[in-house]
PDB file of C-alpha atoms in Angstrom:
ATOM      1  CA  MET A  50     175.628 100.049 140.728  1.00  0.00           C
ATOM      2  CA  ASP A  51     173.871  97.843 143.551  1.00  0.00           C
ATOM      3  CA  LYS A  52     170.589  97.052 142.197  1.00  0.00           C
ATOM      4  CA  ARG A  53     169.770  94.999 145.184  1.00  0.00           C
ATOM      5  CA  SER A  54     166.575  96.284 146.696  1.00  0.00           C
ATOM      6  CA  LYS A  55     166.918  97.016 150.541  1.00  0.00           C
ATOM      7  CA  ILE A  56     165.304  94.156 151.809  1.00  0.00           C
ATOM      8  CA  VAL A  57     167.930  91.742 150.006  1.00  0.00           C
ATOM      9  CA  LYS A  58     170.142  93.677 151.295  1.00  0.00           C
ATOM     10  CA  ALA A  59     169.249  93.524 154.931  1.00  0.00           C
ATOM     11  CA  LEU A  60     169.148  89.890 154.020  1.00  0.00           C
ATOM     12  CA  MET A  61     172.558  89.347 153.061  1.00  0.00           C
ATOM     13  CA  ASN A  62     174.064  92.253 155.479  1.00  0.00           C
ATOM     14  CA  LEU A  63     172.501  90.008 158.001  1.00  0.00           C
ATOM     15  CA  GLY A  64     174.396  86.843 156.549  1.00  0.00           C
ATOM     16  CA  HIS A  65     171.221  85.107 155.737  1.00  0.00           C
ATOM     17  CA  THR A  66     171.866  82.442 153.197  1.00  0.00           C
ATOM     18  CA  ASN A  67     169.243  80.245 151.286  1.00  0.00           C
ATOM     19  CA  TRP A  68     166.345  82.078 150.584  1.00  0.00           C
ATOM     20  CA  SER A  69     164.034  83.269 147.954  1.00  0.00           C
ATOM     21  CA  LEU A  70     161.382  86.295 147.789  1.00  0.00           C
ATOM     22  CA  TYR A  71     158.601  85.243 145.489  1.00  0.00           C
ATOM     23  CA  CYS A  72     157.429  88.730 144.849  1.00  0.00           C
ATOM     24  CA  GLU A  73     156.217  91.157 142.159  1.00  0.00           C
ATOM     25  CA  ASN A  74     158.098  93.694 143.589  1.00  0.00           C
ATOM     26  CA  GLU A  75     160.498  93.676 146.382  1.00  0.00           C
ATOM     27  CA  ASP A  76     160.149  97.127 147.624  1.00  0.00           C
ATOM     28  CA  ASP A  77     156.299  96.576 148.442  1.00  0.00           C
ATOM     29  CA  ILE A  78     157.664  94.410 151.506  1.00  0.00           C
ATOM     30  CA  ASP A  79     157.105  96.459 154.331  1.00  0.00           C
ATOM     31  CA  THR A  80     154.857  94.443 156.670  1.00  0.00           C
ATOM     32  CA  GLN A  81     155.574  91.201 158.410  1.00  0.00           C
ATOM     33  CA  ASN A  82     152.561  89.741 156.383  1.00  0.00           C
ATOM     34  CA  LYS A  83     154.114  90.470 153.254  1.00  0.00           C
ATOM     35  CA  PHE A  84     157.562  89.449 153.951  1.00  0.00           C
ATOM     36  CA  GLU A  85     155.811  86.061 155.444  1.00  0.00           C
ATOM     37  CA  SER A  86     154.118  85.619 152.057  1.00  0.00           C
ATOM     38  CA  ALA A  87     156.446  85.988 149.859  1.00  0.00           C
ATOM     39  CA  PHE A  88     159.831  84.494 151.747  1.00  0.00           C
ATOM     40  CA  LYS A  89     160.636  81.007 151.529  1.00  0.00           C
ATOM     41  CA  LYS A  90     163.159  79.193 152.922  1.00  0.00           C
ATOM     42  CA  THR A  91     165.487  76.560 151.533  1.00  0.00           C
ATOM     43  CA  ILE A  92     165.352  73.949 154.189  1.00  0.00           C
ATOM     44  CA  SER A  93     166.789  71.001 152.073  1.00  0.00           C
ATOM     45  CA  SER A  94     167.340  69.892 148.458  1.00  0.00           C
ATOM     46  CA  THR A  95     167.184  66.433 146.966  1.00  0.00           C
ATOM     47  CA  ASP A  96     169.539  64.091 145.570  1.00  0.00           C
ATOM     48  CA  ASP A  97     169.264  66.103 141.716  1.00  0.00           C
ATOM     49  CA  GLY A  98     169.738  69.623 143.565  1.00  0.00           C
ATOM     50  CA  GLN A  99     166.101  70.792 143.707  1.00  0.00           C
ATOM     51  CA  ALA A 100     165.527  73.113 146.514  1.00  0.00           C
ATOM     52  CA  VAL A 101     162.771  72.137 149.372  1.00  0.00           C
ATOM     53  CA  LEU A 102     161.427  75.198 150.321  1.00  0.00           C
ATOM     54  CA  SER A 103     159.560  76.121 153.441  1.00  0.00           C
ATOM     55  CA  SER A 104     156.905  79.029 154.010  1.00  0.00           C
ATOM     56  CA  ASN A 105     156.730  78.280 157.712  1.00  0.00           C
ATOM     57  CA  PRO A 106     158.331  81.005 159.526  1.00  0.00           C
ATOM     58  CA  SER A 107     159.881  78.936 162.225  1.00  0.00           C
ATOM     59  CA  ASP A 108     162.012  77.709 159.507  1.00  0.00           C
ATOM     60  CA  PHE A 109     163.112  81.007 158.419  1.00  0.00           C
ATOM     61  CA  GLY A 110     166.037  81.378 160.720  1.00  0.00           C
ATOM     62  CA  VAL A 111     165.391  85.130 160.525  1.00  0.00           C
ATOM     63  CA  THR A 112     162.386  87.457 161.951  1.00  0.00           C
ATOM     64  CA  TRP A 113     160.849  90.510 160.021  1.00  0.00           C
ATOM     65  CA  THR A 114     161.632  92.554 162.980  1.00  0.00           C
ATOM     66  CA  GLN A 115     165.302  91.795 162.491  1.00  0.00           C
ATOM     67  CA  ILE A 116     165.017  92.570 158.711  1.00  0.00           C
ATOM     68  CA  LYS A 117     163.329  95.682 159.701  1.00  0.00           C
ATOM     69  CA  ALA A 118     165.851  97.009 162.046  1.00  0.00           C
ATOM     70  CA  GLU A 119     168.582  96.481 159.200  1.00  0.00           C
ATOM     71  CA  MET A 120     166.894  97.995 156.280  1.00  0.00           C
ATOM     72  CA  ASP A 121     166.188 101.011 158.693  1.00  0.00           C
ATOM     73  CA  LYS A 122     170.010 100.975 158.749  1.00  0.00           C
ATOM     74  CA  LEU A 123     170.333 101.414 155.082  1.00  0.00           C
TER      75      LEU A 123
ATOM     76  CA  MET B 151     137.142  70.555  88.203  1.00  0.00           C
ATOM     77  CA  SER B 152     139.635  73.732  89.028  1.00  0.00           C
ATOM     78  CA  ASN B 153     143.103  73.453  90.052  1.00  0.00           C
ATOM     79  CA  ALA B 154     141.634  74.946  93.262  1.00  0.00           C
ATOM     80  CA  LEU B 155     139.294  72.588  93.925  1.00  0.00           C
ATOM     81  CA  LYS B 156     141.969  69.923  92.518  1.00  0.00           C
ATOM     82  CA  LEU B 157     144.487  71.006  95.236  1.00  0.00           C
ATOM     83  CA  ALA B 158     141.777  71.190  97.714  1.00  0.00           C
ATOM     84  CA  THR B 159     140.540  67.436  96.872  1.00  0.00           C
ATOM     85  CA  LEU B 160     144.162  66.441  97.340  1.00  0.00           C
ATOM     86  CA  LEU B 161     144.923  68.022 100.624  1.00  0.00           C
ATOM     87  CA  GLY B 162     141.466  66.954 101.902  1.00  0.00           C
ATOM     88  CA  THR B 163     140.469  69.926 102.975  1.00  0.00           C
ATOM     89  CA  SER B 164     138.775  73.011 101.051  1.00  0.00           C
ATOM     90  CA  SER B 165     140.281  75.471 103.394  1.00  0.00           C
ATOM     91  CA  THR B 166     143.145  74.742 105.470  1.00  0.00           C
ATOM     92  CA  VAL B 167     146.042  72.339 105.007  1.00  0.00           C
ATOM     93  CA  PRO B 168     145.479  69.460 107.514  1.00  0.00           C
ATOM     94  CA  SER B 169     148.999  68.811 110.019  1.00  0.00           C
ATOM     95  CA  ALA B 170     148.730  65.233 108.517  1.00  0.00           C
ATOM     96  CA  LYS B 171     149.766  66.716 104.697  1.00  0.00           C
ATOM     97  CA  MET B 172     152.399  68.910 105.957  1.00  0.00           C
ATOM     98  CA  PRO B 173     155.867  68.007 105.255  1.00  0.00           C
ATOM     99  CA  THR B 174     158.379  66.982 108.040  1.00  0.00           C
ATOM    100  CA  GLY B 175     159.688  69.873 109.781  1.00  0.00           C
ATOM    101  CA  SER B 176     156.640  72.284 109.400  1.00  0.00           C
ATOM    102  CA  VAL B 177     155.703  73.974 112.577  1.00  0.00           C
ATOM    103  CA  ILE B 178     152.328  72.623 113.274  1.00  0.00           C
ATOM    104  CA  GLN B 179     151.862  73.996 117.031  1.00  0.00           C
ATOM    105  CA  VAL B 180     152.845  76.881 118.657  1.00  0.00           C
ATOM    106  CA  GLN B 181     152.538  78.058 122.361  1.00  0.00           C
ATOM    107  CA  THR B 182     154.184  80.977 124.426  1.00  0.00           C
ATOM    108  CA  THR B 183     154.400  82.373 127.944  1.00  0.00           C
ATOM    109  CA  ASN B 184     155.557  86.037 128.090  1.00  0.00           C
ATOM    110  CA  ALA B 185     155.810  87.088 131.491  1.00  0.00           C
ATOM    111  CA  LYS B 186     157.346  88.353 134.832  1.00  0.00           C
ATOM    112  CA  ALA B 187     158.796  85.688 137.005  1.00  0.00           C
ATOM    113  CA  THR B 188     157.278  85.684 140.355  1.00  0.00           C
ATOM    114  CA  LEU B 189     160.459  84.932 141.722  1.00  0.00           C
ATOM    115  CA  GLY B 190     162.069  88.012 142.652  1.00  0.00           C
ATOM    116  CA  ALA B 191     165.597  87.631 144.407  1.00  0.00           C
ATOM    117  CA  SER B 192     167.162  84.419 145.826  1.00  0.00           C
ATOM    118  CA  THR B 193     170.355  83.218 147.430  1.00  0.00           C
ATOM    119  CA  SER B 194     169.234  79.560 147.195  1.00  0.00           C
ATOM    120  CA  THR B 195     172.019  76.988 145.805  1.00  0.00           C
ATOM    121  CA  SER B 196     169.102  74.555 145.343  1.00  0.00           C
ATOM    122  CA  MET B 197     167.113  74.954 142.052  1.00  0.00           C
ATOM    123  CA  VAL B 198     164.248  76.887 142.571  1.00  0.00           C
ATOM    124  CA  ASP B 199     161.145  77.900 140.322  1.00  0.00           C
ATOM    125  CA  ILE B 200     160.993  81.042 139.060  1.00  0.00           C
ATOM    126  CA  GLY B 201     157.594  80.816 138.269  1.00  0.00           C
ATOM    127  CA  ILE B 202     157.381  80.616 134.437  1.00  0.00           C
ATOM    128  CA  SER B 203     155.919  77.763 132.590  1.00  0.00           C
ATOM    129  CA  CYS B 204     154.396  76.612 129.181  1.00  0.00           C
ATOM    130  CA  SER B 205     152.482  73.801 128.274  1.00  0.00           C
ATOM    131  CA  ILE B 206     152.097  71.770 124.969  1.00  0.00           C
ATOM    132  CA  THR B 207     150.003  68.990 123.702  1.00  0.00           C
ATOM    133  CA  PRO B 208     151.785  67.199 120.520  1.00  0.00           C
ATOM    134  CA  SER B 209     149.813  65.634 117.819  1.00  0.00           C
ATOM    135  CA  ALA B 210     152.015  62.699 117.567  1.00  0.00           C
ATOM    136  CA  THR B 211     154.977  60.536 119.219  1.00  0.00           C
ATOM    137  CA  SER B 212     157.207  61.468 116.180  1.00  0.00           C
ATOM    138  CA  SER B 213     156.807  65.046 116.991  1.00  0.00           C
ATOM    139  CA  LYS B 214     159.743  67.141 118.057  1.00  0.00           C
ATOM    140  CA  ILE B 215     159.324  70.429 120.469  1.00  0.00           C
ATOM    141  CA  LEU B 216     161.756  73.554 119.444  1.00  0.00           C
ATOM    142  CA  ILE B 217     162.149  75.401 122.462  1.00  0.00           C
ATOM    143  CA  HIS B 218     163.166  78.912 122.725  1.00  0.00           C
ATOM    144  CA  ARG B 219     163.707  80.837 126.104  1.00  0.00           C
ATOM    145  CA  THR B 220     165.061  84.346 126.937  1.00  0.00           C
ATOM    146  CA  GLN B 221     165.122  85.464 130.326  1.00  0.00           C
ATOM    147  CA  GLY B 222     166.929  88.857 131.913  1.00  0.00           C
ATOM    148  CA  PHE B 223     168.810  88.454 134.874  1.00  0.00           C
ATOM    149  CA  TYR B 224     170.914  90.110 137.614  1.00  0.00           C
ATOM    150  CA  ILE B 225     173.817  89.118 139.685  1.00  0.00           C
ATOM    151  CA  TYR B 226     175.448  90.164 142.777  1.00  0.00           C
ATOM    152  CA  GLY B 227     178.674  88.761 143.631  1.00  0.00           C
ATOM    153  CA  GLY B 228     178.586  89.795 147.513  1.00  0.00           C
ATOM    154  CA  GLY B 229     182.755  89.368 147.579  1.00  0.00           C
ATOM    155  CA  ALA B 230     182.533  85.882 146.477  1.00  0.00           C
ATOM    156  CA  ASP B 231     183.393  83.794 143.797  1.00  0.00           C
ATOM    157  CA  VAL B 232     179.917  82.653 142.375  1.00  0.00           C
ATOM    158  CA  GLY B 233     177.950  81.497 139.450  1.00  0.00           C
ATOM    159  CA  PHE B 234     174.223  81.765 138.239  1.00  0.00           C
ATOM    160  CA  ASN B 235     172.693  78.420 137.116  1.00  0.00           C
ATOM    161  CA  THR B 236     169.090  78.033 134.908  1.00  0.00           C
ATOM    162  CA  LEU B 237     167.322  74.749 134.124  1.00  0.00           C
ATOM    163  CA  LEU B 238     164.869  73.986 131.568  1.00  0.00           C
ATOM    164  CA  SER B 239     162.712  70.793 132.781  1.00  0.00           C
ATOM    165  CA  ARG B 240     159.902  69.422 131.901  1.00  0.00           C
ATOM    166  CA  SER B 241     156.696  67.162 133.309  1.00  0.00           C
ATOM    167  CA  ILE B 242     154.919  64.840 130.937  1.00  0.00           C
ATOM    168  CA  GLY B 243     151.092  64.148 131.632  1.00  0.00           C
ATOM    169  CA  GLY B 244     151.615  65.503 135.289  1.00  0.00           C
ATOM    170  CA  ALA B 245     154.322  63.349 136.218  1.00  0.00           C
ATOM    171  CA  SER B 246     157.530  64.535 138.278  1.00  0.00           C
ATOM    172  CA  TYR B 247     159.531  67.014 136.402  1.00  0.00           C
ATOM    173  CA  SER B 248     163.128  66.391 135.197  1.00  0.00           C
ATOM    174  CA  GLY B 249     166.014  67.898 133.545  1.00  0.00           C
ATOM    175  CA  VAL B 250     165.107  67.987 129.399  1.00  0.00           C
ATOM    176  CA  LEU B 251     168.202  65.295 128.342  1.00  0.00           C
ATOM    177  CA  SER B 252     166.988  62.304 130.419  1.00  0.00           C
ATOM    178  CA  GLY B 253     169.129  61.099 133.114  1.00  0.00           C
ATOM    179  CA  ARG B 254     170.690  64.579 133.792  1.00  0.00           C
ATOM    180  CA  THR B 255     170.359  66.235 136.669  1.00  0.00           C
ATOM    181  CA  ALA B 256     170.055  69.958 138.115  1.00  0.00           C
ATOM    182  CA  SER B 257     172.987  69.438 139.907  1.00  0.00           C
ATOM    183  CA  ASN B 258     174.944  67.822 136.600  1.00  0.00           C
ATOM    184  CA  SER B 259     176.017  71.571 135.205  1.00  0.00           C
ATOM    185  CA  SER B 260     177.584  70.009 131.539  1.00  0.00           C
ATOM    186  CA  GLY B 261     173.907  69.730 130.303  1.00  0.00           C
ATOM    187  CA  VAL B 262     172.897  72.107 127.354  1.00  0.00           C
ATOM    188  CA  TYR B 263     170.164  72.844 129.646  1.00  0.00           C
ATOM    189  CA  VAL B 264     172.145  74.156 132.157  1.00  0.00           C
ATOM    190  CA  PHE B 265     173.946  77.937 131.705  1.00  0.00           C
ATOM    191  CA  GLY B 266     176.093  79.291 134.238  1.00  0.00           C
ATOM    192  CA  HIS B 267     177.440  82.768 134.529  1.00  0.00           C
ATOM    193  CA  TYR B 268     180.188  83.706 137.144  1.00  0.00           C
ATOM    194  CA  VAL B 269     181.073  86.543 139.068  1.00  0.00           C
ATOM    195  CA  SER B 270     184.315  87.105 140.906  1.00  0.00           C
ATOM    196  CA  GLY B 271     185.621  89.177 143.048  1.00  0.00           C
ATOM    197  CA  GLY B 272     183.832  91.906 145.757  1.00  0.00           C
ATOM    198  CA  GLY B 273     180.652  93.186 144.977  1.00  0.00           C
ATOM    199  CA  SER B 274     180.753  92.380 141.154  1.00  0.00           C
ATOM    200  CA  GLU B 275     177.580  92.487 139.417  1.00  0.00           C
ATOM    201  CA  LEU B 276     176.273  91.307 135.963  1.00  0.00           C
ATOM    202  CA  ALA B 277     172.912  91.854 134.364  1.00  0.00           C
ATOM    203  CA  ASP B 278     172.169  90.142 131.464  1.00  0.00           C
ATOM    204  CA  ILE B 279     169.957  88.349 129.087  1.00  0.00           C
ATOM    205  CA  GLN B 280     170.108  84.678 128.416  1.00  0.00           C
ATOM    206  CA  GLY B 281     168.911  82.856 125.879  1.00  0.00           C
ATOM    207  CA  LEU B 282     168.410  78.900 125.168  1.00  0.00           C
ATOM    208  CA  THR B 283     167.429  76.887 121.977  1.00  0.00           C
ATOM    209  CA  PHE B 284     167.040  73.283 122.298  1.00  0.00           C
ATOM    210  CA  LEU B 285     165.052  70.625 120.548  1.00  0.00           C
ATOM    211  CA  ASP B 286     163.412  68.008 122.603  1.00  0.00           C
ATOM    212  CA  SER B 287     161.963  64.822 121.579  1.00  0.00           C
ATOM    213  CA  PRO B 288     159.410  64.097 124.074  1.00  0.00           C
ATOM    214  CA  SER B 289     157.925  60.624 121.948  1.00  0.00           C
ATOM    215  CA  THR B 290     154.467  61.459 123.472  1.00  0.00           C
ATOM    216  CA  THR B 291     150.868  62.887 123.145  1.00  0.00           C
ATOM    217  CA  SER B 292     150.581  63.617 126.325  1.00  0.00           C
ATOM    218  CA  ALA B 293     150.314  67.213 127.756  1.00  0.00           C
ATOM    219  CA  ILE B 294     154.120  68.581 128.517  1.00  0.00           C
ATOM    220  CA  THR B 295     155.011  71.488 130.919  1.00  0.00           C
ATOM    221  CA  TYR B 296     158.349  72.921 130.653  1.00  0.00           C
ATOM    222  CA  LYS B 297     159.508  74.929 133.600  1.00  0.00           C
ATOM    223  CA  ILE B 298     162.431  77.342 134.336  1.00  0.00           C
ATOM    224  CA  GLN B 299     164.466  77.145 137.574  1.00  0.00           C
ATOM    225  CA  ALA B 300     167.176  79.125 138.699  1.00  0.00           C
ATOM    226  CA  CYS B 301     170.030  78.675 141.513  1.00  0.00           C
ATOM    227  CA  MET B 302     173.128  80.182 142.696  1.00  0.00           C
ATOM    228  CA  ILE B 303     176.535  78.237 142.750  1.00  0.00           C
ATOM    229  CA  GLY B 304     178.476  79.220 145.565  1.00  0.00           C
ATOM    230  CA  ALA B 305     177.298  80.977 149.112  1.00  0.00           C
ATOM    231  CA  GLY B 306     177.426  84.673 149.236  1.00  0.00           C
ATOM    232  CA  GLY B 307     175.860  86.122 146.126  1.00  0.00           C
ATOM    233  CA  SER B 308     172.170  86.614 145.213  1.00  0.00           C
ATOM    234  CA  PHE B 309     170.149  86.616 141.852  1.00  0.00           C
ATOM    235  CA  ASN B 310     167.040  88.393 140.386  1.00  0.00           C
ATOM    236  CA  MET B 311     164.738  87.129 137.913  1.00  0.00           C
ATOM    237  CA  ASN B 312     162.694  90.170 138.404  1.00  0.00           C
ATOM    238  CA  LEU B 313     164.645  93.264 138.853  1.00  0.00           C
ATOM    239  CA  SER B 314     162.228  95.971 136.985  1.00  0.00           C
ATOM    240  CA  ASP B 315     159.165  96.431 135.679  1.00  0.00           C
ATOM    241  CA  ASP B 316     160.001  95.444 131.960  1.00  0.00           C
ATOM    242  CA  THR B 317     162.032  92.185 132.801  1.00  0.00           C
ATOM    243  CA  TYR B 318     160.054  89.863 131.189  1.00  0.00           C
ATOM    244  CA  THR B 319     160.807  86.164 130.843  1.00  0.00           C
ATOM    245  CA  ASN B 320     159.760  84.549 127.249  1.00  0.00           C
ATOM    246  CA  LEU B 321     159.037  80.581 126.927  1.00  0.00           C
ATOM    247  CA  THR B 322     158.180  79.520 123.446  1.00  0.00           C
ATOM    248  CA  LEU B 323     157.562  75.803 122.061  1.00  0.00           C
ATOM    249  CA  LEU B 324     156.874  74.768 118.822  1.00  0.00           C
ATOM    250  CA  GLU B 325     156.013  71.617 117.766  1.00  0.00           C
ATOM    251  CA  ILE B 326     157.702  70.401 114.468  1.00  0.00           C
ATOM    252  CA  LYS B 327     156.366  67.640 112.658  1.00  0.00           C
ATOM    253  CA  GLY B 328     158.676  64.776 112.598  1.00  0.00           C
TER     254      GLY B 328
END
């Protein structure tokens, strides 16, 4: 049984990679503000494998509108 | 003088045994964190914090820190051969974090502190509880903070540390007298 939430499925269906969602419940992400506060993009990594994360929407490479549209198809 | 009073005098206290009088190997302090990870899902192939940490201040440089960790997780393979790694790292006195084995790095998956689970094939999934016990020798009396990180190995899959309301991560630290 696929346990992924809709937003995770949407992000993966869009082919988006190297992201993290910091939230208690992914199903609660239903607005752009909630998405932008939970989403972090791995923009690079250090020599010892640590992710360098960005909370800047300009680094996300995907928009809430795109994600919402994909979620609505599921 | 009663035997009880003689014993108390010998120990140097009338009510408790001071840690200085306890034998080597005694547990002299316990700290624990039992909480939901703040990280939900991730596809990051570099180590990211899952939002679980625990701090302890050893009473002597000779002390050992026995670390117990358990955490639930879920991996979705996504049609690719992917792995899932976790890393236990520490910060001493507010300095930068590093793997609990000196010289090891997050990208070195052979350390005892890194565990990998591999999922192969289309749409494969794995839900499990991962456990780790490790005896650290930090040689400090400064505050130490241990934290847990995780990442995917290979692109195409995802992992989730916070799948349900009852998915808790536990990190317990025991100071053992050296």
